[in-house]
Amino acid sequence: MRKLENNELSRKSVADFKLSDKTPIILILDDVRSLHNIGSVFRTADAFLIEKIYLCGITATPPNKEIHKTALGATDTVAWEYAANVQEVIANLQSQAVLVYAVEQVEGATFLQEVAVEPNKRYALVFGNEVFGVNQAAVSQCNGCIEIPQLGTKHSLNISVSAGIVIWDLFTKLCHTKS
């Protein structure tokens, strides 16, 4: 095996990215404090052609040099929008038949491996504050909650790690439903 050089990776240009069919997943970051987490989520969203990111509450927005450090230009490719109120974003997406799920540990949550996706549906994932998680009002408004099973002592993951895990899982399931 030989490690590939950057010029061998067939990367899309920004223009090509914007014209590409997107994965029908929307991300909602609510009250995320860490600029590095925000940038990392942008970078993951770019990797999987995510449709859009909503930045809500105290979540910082581009342009920001700290977000850029981890996003590495993904703020120029992934569509994003700031909205002060996460509940308004959830309601708006639901009015467009988007299924909205909080990624949170709650009573009755569906473990990630048990989440079934439907072809031709769009999904939104709500990720919350690093300390407090997704606020209860948003959780109550969602179509459901997804929990990442954890077997260790901590029972919490960094928000950008959680986003990567859930995006990858739904991406693979959505790609499988297309075939």
XYZ file of N, CA and C in Angstrom:
537
model
N 0.829 -1.182 0.000
C 0.000 0.000 0.000
C 0.874 1.246 0.000
N 0.355 2.266 -0.649
C 1.046 3.542 -0.725
C 0.071 4.638 -0.311
N 0.518 5.480 0.585
C -0.304 6.611 1.009
C -0.512 7.533 -0.190
N -1.748 7.973 -0.399
C -2.073 8.854 -1.515
C -1.637 10.288 -1.235
N -1.226 10.950 -2.269
C -0.906 12.372 -2.201
C -2.212 13.161 -2.298
N -2.225 14.383 -1.790
C -3.430 15.218 -1.827
C -3.989 15.369 -3.234
N -3.122 15.501 -4.237
C -3.608 15.700 -5.604
C -4.205 14.436 -6.207
N -4.135 13.314 -5.513
C -4.713 12.057 -5.991
C -6.081 11.770 -5.369
N -6.573 12.645 -4.542
C -7.789 12.364 -3.775
C -9.085 12.748 -4.481
N -9.022 13.292 -5.661
C -10.229 13.653 -6.434
C -11.177 14.533 -5.623
N -10.642 15.541 -5.006
C -11.466 16.443 -4.200
C -12.296 17.351 -5.091
N -13.478 17.649 -4.609
C -14.356 18.576 -5.323
C -13.851 20.009 -5.134
N -14.108 20.827 -6.115
C -13.887 22.257 -5.932
C -15.068 22.802 -5.128
N -14.939 24.016 -4.631
C -16.046 24.640 -3.906
C -17.285 24.708 -4.812
N -17.082 25.084 -6.059
C -18.202 25.178 -7.007
C -18.845 23.808 -7.226
N -18.022 22.772 -7.400
C -18.558 21.427 -7.588
C -19.326 20.960 -6.351
N -18.787 21.273 -5.170
C -19.462 20.906 -3.929
C -20.851 21.528 -3.883
N -20.925 22.811 -4.182
C -22.207 23.511 -4.106
C -23.230 22.957 -5.100
N -22.763 22.429 -6.237
C -23.656 21.857 -7.251
C -23.995 20.391 -7.004
N -23.288 19.731 -6.105
C -23.484 18.300 -5.859
C -24.807 18.026 -5.155
N -25.375 16.851 -5.441
C -26.524 16.389 -4.671
C -26.072 16.194 -3.234
N -26.868 16.665 -2.310
C -26.495 16.617 -0.902
C -27.130 15.411 -0.207
N -26.467 14.982 0.844
C -27.031 13.971 1.732
C -28.181 14.643 2.476
N -29.344 13.992 2.540
C -30.514 14.658 3.141
C -30.463 14.710 4.668
N -29.381 15.290 5.163
C -29.194 15.481 6.606
C -28.887 16.955 6.851
N -29.575 17.512 7.832
C -29.381 18.894 8.267
C -28.898 18.825 9.713
N -27.948 19.652 10.052
C -27.434 19.690 11.416
C -27.870 20.974 12.099
N -28.216 20.852 13.364
C -28.603 21.999 14.169
C -27.703 22.005 15.400
N -26.881 23.035 15.525
C -26.012 23.184 16.686
C -26.616 24.264 17.573
N -27.022 23.892 18.777
C -27.675 24.845 19.666
C -26.815 25.095 20.899
N -26.437 26.336 21.084
C -25.659 26.760 22.248
C -24.339 25.998 22.385
N -23.707 25.687 21.264
C -22.398 25.040 21.295
C -21.348 26.121 21.568
N -20.576 25.946 22.624
C -19.635 26.972 23.069
C -18.293 26.926 22.347
N -17.805 25.722 22.085
C -16.447 25.578 21.570
C -16.368 25.878 20.079
N -15.546 26.843 19.742
C -15.345 27.190 18.338
C -14.686 26.042 17.580
N -13.860 25.279 18.262
C -13.223 24.129 17.628
C -14.257 23.034 17.324
N -15.210 22.839 18.222
C -16.289 21.881 17.943
C -17.098 22.317 16.722
N -17.411 23.580 16.647
C -18.184 24.099 15.510
C -17.412 23.858 14.211
N -16.136 24.196 14.198
C -15.325 23.982 13.008
C -15.220 22.521 12.625
N -15.081 21.669 13.604
C -14.989 20.232 13.346
C -16.282 19.695 12.744
N -17.420 20.177 13.230
C -18.702 19.748 12.659
C -18.815 20.224 11.212
N -18.370 21.435 10.924
C -18.370 21.904 9.534
C -17.536 20.971 8.652
N -16.377 20.595 9.143
C -15.489 19.743 8.350
C -16.113 18.377 8.098
N -16.757 17.801 9.112
C -17.448 16.526 8.948
C -18.624 16.684 7.980
N -19.339 17.790 8.086
C -20.464 18.052 7.184
C -19.998 18.132 5.734
N -18.847 18.740 5.513
C -18.275 18.805 4.171
C -17.959 17.402 3.666
N -17.359 16.584 4.514
C -16.942 15.238 4.113
C -18.121 14.388 3.642
N -19.291 14.599 4.215
C -20.451 13.775 3.888
C -21.532 14.530 3.110
N -21.161 15.657 2.508
C -22.088 16.441 1.682
C -23.399 16.748 2.394
N -23.293 17.174 3.642
C -24.476 17.499 4.438
C -25.172 18.711 3.829
N -26.496 18.669 3.849
C -27.324 19.707 3.220
C -27.115 21.098 3.803
N -27.124 21.201 5.157
C -27.058 22.530 5.770
C -26.781 22.396 7.257
N -26.216 23.455 7.823
C -26.034 23.549 9.268
C -26.744 24.806 9.758
N -27.546 24.661 10.814
C -28.124 25.810 11.512
C -27.319 26.026 12.787
N -26.901 27.244 13.003
C -26.161 27.631 14.192
C -27.110 28.461 15.051
N -27.430 27.962 16.235
C -28.473 28.596 17.056
C -27.946 29.040 18.414
N -28.674 29.991 18.990
C -28.357 30.468 20.330
C -26.990 31.117 20.386
N -26.165 30.688 21.348
C -24.841 31.279 21.527
C -23.791 30.693 20.585
N -24.170 29.752 19.743
C -23.220 29.141 18.813
C -22.633 30.220 17.908
N -21.309 30.288 17.869
C -20.624 31.290 17.045
C -20.790 30.972 15.565
N -20.601 31.987 14.737
C -20.753 31.834 13.295
C -19.473 32.236 12.568
N -19.278 31.681 11.382
C -18.171 32.163 10.539
C -18.473 33.586 10.086
N -17.508 34.344 9.666
C -16.086 34.012 9.683
C -15.522 34.184 11.083
N -14.688 33.227 11.475
C -14.070 33.254 12.783
C -12.796 32.430 12.695
N -11.662 33.007 13.064
C -10.391 32.311 12.865
C -10.296 31.036 13.684
N -10.944 30.981 14.841
C -10.910 29.756 15.652
C -11.759 28.654 15.017
N -12.893 28.997 14.427
C -13.695 28.005 13.700
C -12.909 27.533 12.486
N -12.279 28.469 11.801
C -11.519 28.151 10.591
C -10.385 27.159 10.856
N -9.776 27.227 12.047
C -8.669 26.322 12.381
C -9.056 24.860 12.202
N -10.266 24.503 12.576
C -10.688 23.103 12.452
C -11.563 22.868 11.230
N -12.253 23.877 10.754
C -13.114 23.710 9.572
C -12.290 23.590 8.292
N -11.135 24.218 8.256
C -10.236 24.160 7.094
C -10.940 24.476 5.779
N -11.780 25.501 5.790
C -12.444 25.938 4.570
C -13.851 25.403 4.379
N -14.283 24.488 5.237
C -15.623 23.902 5.080
C -16.733 24.920 5.305
N -16.427 26.048 5.943
C -17.445 27.086 6.107
C -17.750 27.755 4.771
N -16.877 27.548 3.782
C -17.125 28.080 2.442
C -17.919 27.117 1.567
N -17.981 25.852 1.961
C -18.671 24.853 1.134
C -20.042 24.497 1.690
N -20.122 24.251 2.980
C -21.374 23.795 3.588
C -22.301 24.991 3.810
N -23.532 24.862 3.348
C -24.525 25.921 3.577
C -24.809 26.022 5.074
N -24.902 27.247 5.570
C -25.204 27.438 6.980
C -26.031 28.701 7.152
N -26.684 28.736 8.303
C -27.529 29.889 8.622
C -27.567 30.044 10.135
N -27.556 31.280 10.605
C -27.731 31.536 12.027
C -29.207 31.763 12.321
N -29.676 31.179 13.408
C -31.036 31.421 13.898
C -30.958 31.494 15.414
N -31.520 32.528 15.979
C -31.436 32.723 17.425
C -32.163 31.627 18.190
N -33.298 31.174 17.675
C -34.174 30.279 18.428
C -34.230 28.891 17.800
N -33.708 27.905 18.510
C -33.671 26.532 17.997
C -35.079 25.978 17.785
N -36.011 26.350 18.637
C -37.369 25.821 18.507
C -38.039 26.292 17.215
N -37.752 27.515 16.808
C -38.290 28.002 15.536
C -37.691 27.230 14.360
N -36.413 26.908 14.445
C -35.762 26.121 13.390
C -36.400 24.732 13.309
N -36.582 24.099 14.460
C -37.198 22.765 14.484
C -38.595 22.816 13.875
N -39.399 23.779 14.297
C -40.768 23.890 13.772
C -40.765 24.134 12.271
N -39.887 24.995 11.803
C -39.802 25.292 10.375
C -39.429 24.042 9.580
N -38.440 23.304 10.059
C -38.034 22.088 9.355
C -39.150 21.042 9.373
N -39.806 20.884 10.504
C -40.911 19.925 10.576
C -42.047 20.310 9.632
N -42.275 21.594 9.423
C -43.316 22.040 8.492
C -42.951 21.686 7.050
N -41.660 21.392 6.814
C -41.186 20.969 5.496
C -41.035 19.438 5.425
N -41.640 18.727 6.367
C -41.617 17.263 6.442
C -40.232 16.695 6.741
N -39.380 17.502 7.364
C -38.077 17.008 7.813
C -38.291 16.338 9.172
N -37.725 15.144 9.342
C -37.785 14.445 10.624
C -36.633 14.935 11.484
N -36.953 15.499 12.653
C -35.952 16.134 13.506
C -35.714 15.271 14.748
N -34.442 14.925 14.965
C -34.058 14.093 16.099
C -32.992 14.798 16.929
N -33.209 14.827 18.237
C -32.175 15.307 19.146
C -31.212 14.154 19.390
N -29.946 14.464 19.478
C -28.954 13.465 19.871
C -28.707 13.716 21.350
N -29.333 12.854 22.160
C -29.356 13.124 23.605
C -29.737 11.850 24.352
N -29.358 11.794 25.607
C -29.720 10.693 26.484
C -31.016 11.067 27.191
N -32.112 10.426 26.788
C -33.422 10.719 27.361
C -34.198 9.416 27.535
N -35.232 9.474 28.347
C -36.131 8.319 28.454
C -36.721 8.039 27.081
N -36.706 6.789 26.686
C -37.325 6.410 25.418
C -36.492 6.699 24.185
N -35.232 7.070 24.361
C -34.371 7.322 23.187
C -34.169 6.028 22.411
N -33.948 6.162 21.127
C -33.618 5.021 20.275
C -32.109 4.950 20.162
N -31.550 3.774 20.473
C -30.111 3.623 20.314
C -29.755 3.729 18.842
N -28.628 4.354 18.570
C -28.217 4.663 17.203
C -28.293 3.447 16.284
N -27.827 2.313 16.727
C -27.822 1.132 15.863
C -29.227 0.645 15.523
N -30.225 1.108 16.249
C -31.614 0.708 16.003
C -32.391 1.729 15.174
N -31.767 2.854 14.852
C -32.433 3.889 14.059
C -32.591 3.390 12.626
N -33.815 3.406 12.141
C -34.094 3.023 10.756
C -34.397 4.299 9.972
N -33.821 4.406 8.801
C -34.092 5.574 7.963
C -35.011 5.163 6.822
N -35.745 6.137 6.344
C -36.663 5.899 5.233
C -36.114 6.580 3.982
N -36.186 5.883 2.855
C -35.732 6.527 1.620
C -36.597 7.748 1.310
N -36.006 8.717 0.670
C -36.696 9.938 0.247
C -37.197 10.800 1.405
N -36.632 10.611 2.577
C -36.937 11.472 3.723
C -35.709 12.314 4.029
N -35.953 13.484 4.600
C -34.868 14.351 5.058
C -34.845 14.318 6.581
N -33.641 14.403 7.120
C -33.447 14.295 8.558
C -32.682 15.502 9.073
N -32.994 15.900 10.293
C -32.230 16.937 10.982
C -31.810 16.368 12.330
N -30.590 16.709 12.725
C -30.035 16.250 13.993
C -29.699 17.459 14.853
N -30.207 17.473 16.074
C -29.956 18.578 17.001
C -28.875 18.159 17.992
N -27.808 18.950 18.047
C -26.728 18.748 19.007
C -26.697 19.962 19.920
N -26.541 19.720 21.219
C -26.635 20.812 22.171
C -25.331 21.178 22.829
N -25.463 21.976 23.847
C -24.359 22.528 24.629
C -23.480 21.421 25.197
N -22.172 21.684 25.257
C -21.203 20.702 25.727
C -21.448 20.253 27.170
N -22.028 21.091 27.991
C -22.265 20.740 29.389
C -23.711 20.292 29.610
N -24.654 21.027 29.052
C -26.066 20.795 29.353
C -26.812 19.987 28.297
N -26.204 19.749 27.159
C -26.854 18.977 26.103
C -27.944 19.768 25.401
N -28.849 19.041 24.782
C -29.980 19.651 24.073
C -31.008 20.058 25.120
N -31.479 21.308 25.038
C -32.421 21.776 26.067
C -33.752 21.016 25.983
N -34.410 20.891 27.122
C -35.622 20.070 27.227
C -36.723 20.523 26.276
N -36.892 21.818 26.096
C -37.951 22.295 25.192
C -37.698 21.793 23.772
N -36.443 21.816 23.327
C -36.113 21.311 21.990
C -36.304 19.795 21.927
N -35.861 19.087 22.966
C -36.042 17.630 23.016
C -37.525 17.289 22.870
N -38.369 17.987 23.609
C -39.816 17.720 23.590
C -40.431 17.980 22.225
N -39.866 18.883 21.491
C -40.402 19.264 20.184
C -39.979 18.301 19.062
N -38.896 17.577 19.269
C -38.348 16.708 18.214
C -39.238 15.498 17.948
N -39.043 14.908 16.771
C -39.757 13.693 16.402
C -39.285 12.489 17.217
N -38.095 12.579 17.773
C -37.536 11.504 18.581
C -36.136 11.878 19.019
N -35.523 10.968 19.759
C -34.159 11.179 20.228
C -33.302 9.964 19.911
N -32.075 10.239 19.544
C -31.099 9.201 19.239
C -30.041 9.230 20.335
N -29.727 8.053 20.852
C -28.682 7.943 21.863
C -27.566 7.053 21.335
N -26.348 7.495 21.512
C -25.182 6.693 21.160
C -24.876 5.803 22.363
N -24.930 4.485 22.197
C -24.627 3.616 23.334
C -23.187 3.827 23.805
N -23.007 3.883 25.111
C -21.685 4.072 25.693
C -21.527 3.108 26.861
N -20.404 2.427 26.918
C -20.227 1.355 27.890
C -19.238 1.689 29.002
N -18.553 2.795 28.895
C -17.544 3.154 29.889
C -18.127 3.887 31.074
N -17.294 4.641 31.747
C -17.713 5.349 32.960
C -18.208 6.764 32.691
N -17.906 7.340 31.547
C -18.176 8.765 31.315
C -19.572 9.064 30.779
N -20.089 8.241 29.916
C -21.425 8.442 29.355
C -21.635 9.814 28.752
N -20.582 10.342 28.162
C -20.712 11.563 27.375
C -19.585 11.581 26.363
N -19.873 12.146 25.215
C -18.884 12.285 24.149
C -18.802 13.754 23.764
N -17.658 14.155 23.262
C -17.512 15.496 22.721
C -18.549 15.681 21.616
N -19.110 16.862 21.499
C -20.169 17.107 20.505
C -19.697 16.833 19.080
N -18.450 17.178 18.765
C -17.988 16.921 17.392
C -17.788 15.433 17.152
N -17.406 14.685 18.176
C -17.299 13.228 18.051
C -18.691 12.630 17.875
N -19.639 13.070 18.695
C -21.027 12.582 18.567
C -21.572 12.855 17.178
N -21.335 14.063 16.683
C -21.818 14.412 15.338
C -21.211 13.475 14.300
N -19.908 13.241 14.386
C -19.258 12.358 13.428
C -19.829 10.955 13.449
N -20.059 10.417 14.626
C -20.593 9.065 14.757
C -21.999 8.981 14.165
N -22.866 9.907 14.546
C -24.267 9.849 14.095
C -24.369 10.141 12.602
N -23.619 11.123 12.123
C -23.642 11.426 10.684
C -23.193 10.207 9.890
N -22.093 9.593 10.280
C -21.592 8.412 9.557
C -22.643 7.301 9.544
N -23.253 7.042 10.686
C -24.247 5.974 10.757
C -25.436 6.265 9.842
N -26.001 7.465 9.929
C -27.153 7.792 9.070
C -26.750 7.844 7.600
N -25.562 8.363 7.310
C -25.061 8.410 5.934
C -25.012 7.004 5.332
N -24.445 6.061 6.069
C -24.351 4.698 5.533
C -25.738 4.075 5.365
N -26.635 4.334 6.289
C -27.985 3.800 6.168
C -28.736 4.443 4.998
N -28.569 5.745 4.817
C -29.231 6.429 3.708
C -28.676 5.948 2.359
N -27.362 5.749 2.281
C -26.754 5.246 1.035
C -27.252 3.843 0.742
N -27.438 3.042 1.780
C -27.921 1.665 1.605
C -29.361 1.652 1.092
N -30.199 2.601 1.527
C -31.597 2.623 1.098
C -31.728 3.044 -0.366
N -30.671 3.700 -0.926
C -30.714 4.124 -2.326
C -30.485 2.956 -3.284
N -29.764 1.938 -2.810
C -29.411 0.849 -3.730
C -30.480 -0.193 -3.851
